[in-house]
Amino acid sequence: MHEIHRLLPTTAVTTLAGYLDGGGGRGVDTARRLTPAEVIRLIEGSGLRGRGGAGFPTGKKWRTLATLEDAVDEPIPVVVNAAEGEPGTFKDRALLRLDPYSVIEGAAIAAHAIGSNEIIIAIKASFREETLRLMAAIDEINAADWMPGMTVRIVDGPSEYLFGEETALLEVIDGRPPLPRIAPPFRRGINESNANPGWGADGRRGDGPGGLVDNVETLANVSGILANGVDWFRELGTEASPGSIICTVTGSTPFHGVAEFPIGTTVRQVIDELGGGARSGHRITAVLNGVSNPPLTPDQLDTPLTYEDMSAIGSGLGSVSLIVVDDATSLTSVAAGVARFLAVESCGQCEPCKRDGLDLAESLSDTSADGAGLGDERIDERLDTVARGARCALAGQTERVVGRLVELARRTETHPTSASEPYLVAPVVEMTGRQAVLDTAHATKRFDWTYPEDGEFSSAWPVQRLADQPVEIKAPRTAESTSPSTELGETINSSAADAGSFQSVTDLGRQINDEVGALRRVAPEEREQLLHELRRDIERYERAMEGVVFPALERLDPDEGPEITWYPAQHTKAAKQIVADLDLGSTPLSSRLVDQLCASITVSIDEVEEGVLPRLRAELVDDQLEADAISTGVDQLIEP
């Protein structure tokens, strides 16, 4: 299959008039003639899935947000995630340079679908050309009154990798550092009225609604679906993965580039057409898909680029950021480079993610430098612990991607090639003359998110250095542990622990965490039985929470109880829904979806352990009889 031009035009669209003359605007015109529910049904029928992450069905996300919109007092904005930072990708930036109008039109359709009148485009301040294109497009749209009643604004953000994580992106829009929240992105969101722009380590700053967050490529598809219909969109791709996909090829190929292909094109076809195949005299040994999904081996290069096929080989579609590695590069060095990138970019909210990630990066760098081999038990230990308790996807990426590279290196490199430094894994900052320019300054970025030229090294993790500070935005460097809040704990005296131990809840929570950890590691064909067990245990956990624990706390503490129980309840429901979808086979199990599932469960259990149970014990400290009664009810509901 050859490249196509549904989303990426052959020449840049430089004016609104040119966009409209070329057929743009028909999508939003169609949307205005339809009800929001009808628009959502069209998007659901198209099968459009998020481009760049776990591939979550776009229509399902919109329907959820439209329902939430009806339940809150203030509108939920549509947030365009233009904070592209996945190593090896340049797709969203290419789209914004060539046609920002289609992205804004797609966002306007999304706003109509969820009953919003505000669009926020969150973009890295270093993306100067893209920002200028967006500013010019917004000025034209406002002057032409093309979107009456709709507010479109741009929010600049920092260069950190986590800025692209949905909840961290909302933090930046609120004026805070890109530290992922423990709440879903539609909750605790845009809250400009908050007088204190500081971020609190408890994650509960700002109780206003969040936003519908979709990335640039996802929204660019929307206008075509509304203008041309569901059948047109489904002419390309497969039943489960319809449409086209924008791919980026970098690394050890003669050429680099960005182009759009029908979904279902194989990895090899994209590498050959965009990159010119393997370099002369060399062979491909691995292909990274950014740092979000396990790398592909040479025998997997004929895998079609679909959600279901990439999931079947234990990887994922992601942003299709194909970084080609050949036999001139040690896979040990690549593993060290990936580990270093993710460890540096980790914020430190989850201690194992930062601590074990940094240790893993150091261990792999030592190995790649001295050729001592990959038998170091410390590497295996850190791979086993780095994702424990992770509240966002980053730690799971370290576990999967670095783990797979270590496995490949051990299998293929009898004596790891010595290297003076890890392979450079960094974002693409420019495409020039069919060659990618990487952010080479990232090699000097320190784990506190500073650079040598910033001055003295703080030795603090980002969450410690930046908590309660406004967001930092600095000029680009290359041409182009905080613990949970003690507020609740301070209200509990030492005897409260005796009032209802709820040990069965804690034991089941640990069991579920063990199961989600195993889910990250098992082969795709072994997941079905594990998912069945996980679904059963989540239902037991939810039964006890919804049936006894949450109602008890809400009754005993009517002022704060409902707020405390709302968050874990939503996370548990989200996890349960993902498991249900996966059991039904309606959603391929991508690595990112596994991360989302694991994060939802982990956060729910953490919030129960750190917030709900301590407060419930405090309320029961003087009533042992009721404490025992609640504990008995919990035990009965947790029974299989």
Coordinates of C-alpha atoms in Angstrom, one line a residue, residues 40-337:
I40 CA -21.9 11.0 18.6
R41 CA -23.7 8.1 16.9
L42 CA -21.9 8.9 13.6
I43 CA -18.5 8.9 15.3
E44 CA -19.4 5.6 17.1
G45 CA -20.5 4.1 13.8
S46 CA -17.3 5.2 12.1
G47 CA -15.2 3.2 14.6
L48 CA -12.7 6.1 15.0
R49 CA -10.2 5.4 17.7
G50 CA -7.8 7.6 19.5
R51 CA -4.6 8.1 17.4
G52 CA -1.6 8.0 19.6
G53 CA -2.4 6.3 22.9
A54 CA -4.4 3.2 23.8
G55 CA -6.7 3.5 20.8
F56 CA -9.9 4.1 22.9
P57 CA -13.1 4.4 20.9
T58 CA -13.6 8.1 20.3
G59 CA -17.4 7.9 20.2
K60 CA -17.5 6.1 23.5
K61 CA -15.3 8.8 25.1
W62 CA -17.6 11.6 23.7
R63 CA -20.7 9.9 24.9
T64 CA -19.3 9.6 28.4
L65 CA -18.3 13.3 28.4
A66 CA -21.7 14.4 27.0
T67 CA -23.4 12.5 29.9
L68 CA -21.1 14.2 32.4
E69 CA -21.8 17.6 30.8
D70 CA -25.4 17.3 31.8
A71 CA -24.4 16.6 35.4
V72 CA -22.1 19.6 36.0
D73 CA -22.7 23.3 36.4
E74 CA -20.0 24.6 34.0
P75 CA -19.2 23.6 30.4
I76 CA -16.5 21.1 29.8
P77 CA -14.1 22.4 27.2
V78 CA -12.7 20.4 24.3
V79 CA -8.9 20.2 24.8
V80 CA -6.7 19.5 21.8
N81 CA -3.6 17.6 22.9
A82 CA -0.9 19.1 20.7
A83 CA 1.9 18.3 23.2
E84 CA 3.5 15.7 21.0
G85 CA 6.6 14.3 22.6
E86 CA 6.8 10.6 21.9
P87 CA 10.4 9.8 20.6
G88 CA 10.3 9.0 16.9
T89 CA 7.0 10.8 16.0
F90 CA 6.4 14.0 14.1
K91 CA 2.8 13.3 12.9
D92 CA 0.9 15.9 14.9
R93 CA 3.4 18.6 14.1
A94 CA 3.2 17.8 10.4
L95 CA -0.6 18.0 10.5
L96 CA -0.6 21.4 12.2
R97 CA 1.9 22.8 9.8
L98 CA 0.0 21.5 6.7
D99 CA -3.6 22.0 7.8
P100 CA -4.5 23.4 11.2
Y101 CA -8.0 24.2 10.0
S102 CA -9.1 20.5 9.9
V103 CA -8.0 20.0 13.5
I104 CA -9.9 23.1 14.7
E105 CA -13.0 22.0 12.7
G106 CA -12.8 18.6 14.3
A107 CA -12.6 20.1 17.8
A108 CA -15.6 22.3 17.0
I109 CA -17.6 19.3 16.0
A110 CA -16.6 17.6 19.3
A111 CA -17.6 20.7 21.2
H112 CA -21.1 20.6 19.5
A113 CA -21.4 16.9 20.4
I114 CA -20.7 17.4 24.1
G115 CA -22.5 20.8 24.5
S116 CA -19.4 22.9 24.9
N117 CA -18.5 26.3 23.5
E118 CA -14.7 26.3 24.3
I119 CA -11.7 24.8 22.6
I120 CA -8.3 24.9 24.2
I121 CA -5.3 23.9 22.2
A122 CA -2.4 22.8 24.5
I123 CA 0.9 22.9 22.8
K124 CA 4.6 23.0 23.7
A125 CA 6.0 26.5 23.7
S126 CA 8.9 25.2 21.7
F127 CA 6.6 24.3 18.8
R128 CA 6.9 27.8 17.3
E129 CA 6.0 27.2 13.7
E130 CA 2.9 25.1 14.7
T131 CA 1.8 27.8 17.2
L132 CA 2.1 30.5 14.6
R133 CA 0.0 28.5 12.1
L134 CA -2.6 28.0 14.8
M135 CA -2.7 31.6 15.8
A136 CA -3.1 32.7 12.2
A137 CA -5.9 30.2 11.7
I138 CA -7.7 31.3 14.8
D139 CA -7.5 34.9 13.8
E140 CA -9.0 34.1 10.4
I141 CA -11.8 32.0 11.9
N142 CA -12.7 34.8 14.4
A143 CA -12.6 37.5 11.7
A144 CA -14.8 35.4 9.4
D145 CA -17.2 34.5 12.3
W146 CA -17.0 31.0 11.0
M147 CA -17.6 29.5 14.5
P148 CA -20.0 31.9 16.2
G149 CA -20.2 31.5 19.9
M150 CA -17.1 29.3 20.1
T151 CA -14.0 30.4 21.9
V152 CA -10.7 29.0 20.7
R153 CA -7.5 29.7 22.6
I154 CA -3.9 28.3 22.8
V155 CA -2.1 27.4 26.0
D156 CA 1.7 27.1 25.9
G157 CA 3.3 24.3 27.9
P158 CA 6.7 22.9 28.8
S159 CA 8.8 20.5 26.9
E160 CA 8.5 17.6 29.3
Y161 CA 7.3 14.2 28.0
L162 CA 4.5 14.0 30.6
F163 CA 2.9 17.2 29.3
G164 CA 1.3 14.8 26.7
E165 CA -0.3 12.7 29.4
E166 CA -4.0 13.8 29.6
T167 CA -4.3 14.7 33.2
A168 CA -0.8 16.3 33.3
L169 CA -1.9 18.4 30.3
L170 CA -4.9 19.6 32.2
E171 CA -2.6 20.5 35.1
V172 CA -0.6 22.7 32.7
I173 CA -3.7 24.4 31.4
D174 CA -4.5 25.2 35.1
G175 CA -1.1 26.8 35.4
R176 CA 0.7 24.0 37.2
P177 CA 3.6 21.6 36.3
P178 CA 2.9 18.5 34.2
L179 CA 2.4 16.1 37.1
P180 CA -0.2 13.5 36.3
R181 CA -3.3 13.6 38.4
I182 CA -4.8 10.5 40.1
A183 CA -8.2 11.5 38.8
P184 CA -9.5 10.8 35.3
P185 CA -9.1 13.7 32.8
F186 CA -12.8 14.6 32.9
R187 CA -12.6 15.3 36.6
R188 CA -10.7 18.0 38.6
G189 CA -10.1 19.8 35.5
I190 CA -9.9 23.4 34.2
N191 CA -10.3 25.5 37.2
E192 CA -9.0 29.0 36.4
S193 CA -10.8 30.5 39.3
N194 CA -8.5 28.7 41.7
A195 CA -6.7 31.5 43.5
N196 CA -3.7 29.3 44.3
P197 CA -2.0 28.0 41.2
G198 CA 0.0 25.5 43.2
W199 CA -0.3 21.8 42.8
G200 CA -1.1 19.7 45.8
A201 CA 0.5 16.3 46.3
D202 CA -2.8 14.8 47.2
G203 CA -4.0 15.4 43.6
R204 CA -7.2 17.1 44.7
R205 CA -6.5 20.6 43.6
G206 CA -9.5 21.9 41.7
D207 CA -12.9 20.1 41.8
G208 CA -14.3 21.6 38.6
P209 CA -14.9 19.6 35.5
G210 CA -11.9 18.7 33.3
G211 CA -12.2 18.4 29.6
L212 CA -12.7 16.2 26.6
V213 CA -9.0 15.5 25.6
D214 CA -8.3 14.2 22.1
N215 CA -5.1 14.5 20.2
V216 CA -4.4 16.4 16.9
E217 CA -4.7 13.4 14.5
T218 CA -7.8 12.0 16.1
L219 CA -9.7 15.4 15.7
A220 CA -8.4 15.8 12.2
N221 CA -10.4 12.7 11.2
V222 CA -13.6 14.0 12.5
S223 CA -14.5 16.6 9.9
G224 CA -14.1 14.0 7.1
I225 CA -16.4 11.6 8.8
L226 CA -19.1 14.2 9.2
A227 CA -18.6 15.5 5.6
N228 CA -18.3 12.2 3.8
G229 CA -20.0 9.7 6.0
V230 CA -19.2 6.5 7.9
D231 CA -18.9 4.3 4.9
W232 CA -16.3 6.6 3.3
F233 CA -14.2 6.5 6.4
R234 CA -14.5 2.7 6.6
E235 CA -13.3 2.2 3.0
L236 CA -9.8 2.0 4.5
G237 CA -8.6 -0.2 7.3
T238 CA -10.4 -3.1 9.0
E239 CA -13.6 -3.6 10.9
A240 CA -11.9 -3.0 14.3
S241 CA -9.4 -0.5 12.9
P242 CA -11.0 1.7 10.2
G243 CA -9.4 4.7 8.5
S244 CA -5.9 5.8 7.9
I245 CA -2.9 6.4 10.2
I246 CA 0.0 8.9 10.0
C247 CA 3.4 7.2 10.5
T248 CA 6.9 8.5 11.2
V249 CA 10.1 6.6 10.3
T250 CA 13.4 7.5 11.9
G251 CA 16.6 5.7 13.0
S252 CA 18.8 3.5 11.0
T253 CA 17.3 3.9 7.5
P254 CA 18.6 5.9 4.5
F255 CA 15.7 8.4 4.9
H256 CA 13.3 9.6 7.5
G257 CA 9.8 11.0 7.0
V258 CA 6.1 11.3 7.9
A259 CA 3.3 10.1 5.7
E260 CA -0.3 8.8 5.9
F261 CA -1.1 5.2 5.0
P262 CA -4.3 3.1 5.1
I263 CA -4.5 1.2 8.4
G264 CA -3.5 -2.4 7.6
T265 CA -0.3 -1.4 5.8
T266 CA 2.5 -3.6 7.2
V267 CA 5.4 -2.2 9.3
R268 CA 7.8 -3.3 6.6
Q269 CA 5.9 -1.5 3.8
V270 CA 6.0 1.7 5.8
I271 CA 9.7 1.4 6.6
D272 CA 10.5 0.6 2.9
E273 CA 8.4 3.4 1.5
L274 CA 9.2 6.1 4.0
G275 CA 12.7 5.1 5.0
G276 CA 14.1 3.2 2.1
G277 CA 14.4 0.0 4.0
A278 CA 17.5 -1.1 5.8
R279 CA 20.8 0.7 5.2
S280 CA 23.1 -0.8 2.7
G281 CA 25.1 -3.7 4.2
H282 CA 23.1 -3.8 7.3
R283 CA 20.1 -5.7 8.6
I284 CA 17.3 -4.5 10.9
T285 CA 17.4 -6.0 14.4
A286 CA 14.5 -4.2 16.1
V287 CA 11.9 -1.5 15.5
L288 CA 10.9 0.7 18.4
N289 CA 7.4 2.1 18.4
G290 CA 8.4 5.1 20.3
V291 CA 8.8 4.2 24.0
S292 CA 5.2 3.3 24.6
N293 CA 5.0 -0.3 23.2
P294 CA 7.4 -3.2 23.1
P295 CA 9.7 -3.2 20.1
L296 CA 9.2 -5.4 17.1
T297 CA 11.6 -8.1 16.0
P298 CA 12.7 -8.7 12.4
D299 CA 10.2 -11.6 12.0
Q300 CA 7.3 -9.3 13.0
L301 CA 7.9 -6.6 10.4
D302 CA 5.1 -8.0 8.1
T303 CA 2.5 -7.3 10.9
P304 CA -0.3 -5.1 9.6
L305 CA -0.5 -1.8 11.4
T306 CA -3.9 -2.3 13.0
Y307 CA -4.9 -2.2 16.7
E308 CA -5.8 -5.9 16.7
D309 CA -2.7 -7.2 14.8
M310 CA -0.3 -5.1 16.9
S311 CA -2.0 -6.2 20.0
A312 CA -1.8 -9.9 19.0
I313 CA 2.0 -9.7 18.9
G314 CA 2.2 -8.1 22.3
S315 CA 2.8 -4.6 21.1
G316 CA 0.4 -1.7 20.2
L317 CA -0.3 0.8 17.4
G318 CA 0.4 3.9 19.5
S319 CA 1.5 6.9 17.5
V320 CA 3.3 4.6 14.9
S321 CA 6.6 6.2 15.7
L322 CA 8.9 3.6 14.0
I323 CA 12.5 4.0 15.2
V324 CA 14.5 1.5 13.2
V325 CA 17.6 -0.2 14.8
D326 CA 20.1 -2.2 12.8
D327 CA 23.0 -4.4 13.5
A328 CA 25.4 -1.5 13.9
T329 CA 23.8 -0.6 17.2
S330 CA 23.9 -2.6 20.4
L331 CA 20.4 -3.5 21.7
T332 CA 21.9 -3.2 25.1
S333 CA 22.7 0.4 24.3
V334 CA 19.2 1.0 23.0
A335 CA 17.7 -0.5 26.2
A336 CA 19.9 1.9 28.2
G337 CA 18.7 4.8 26.1

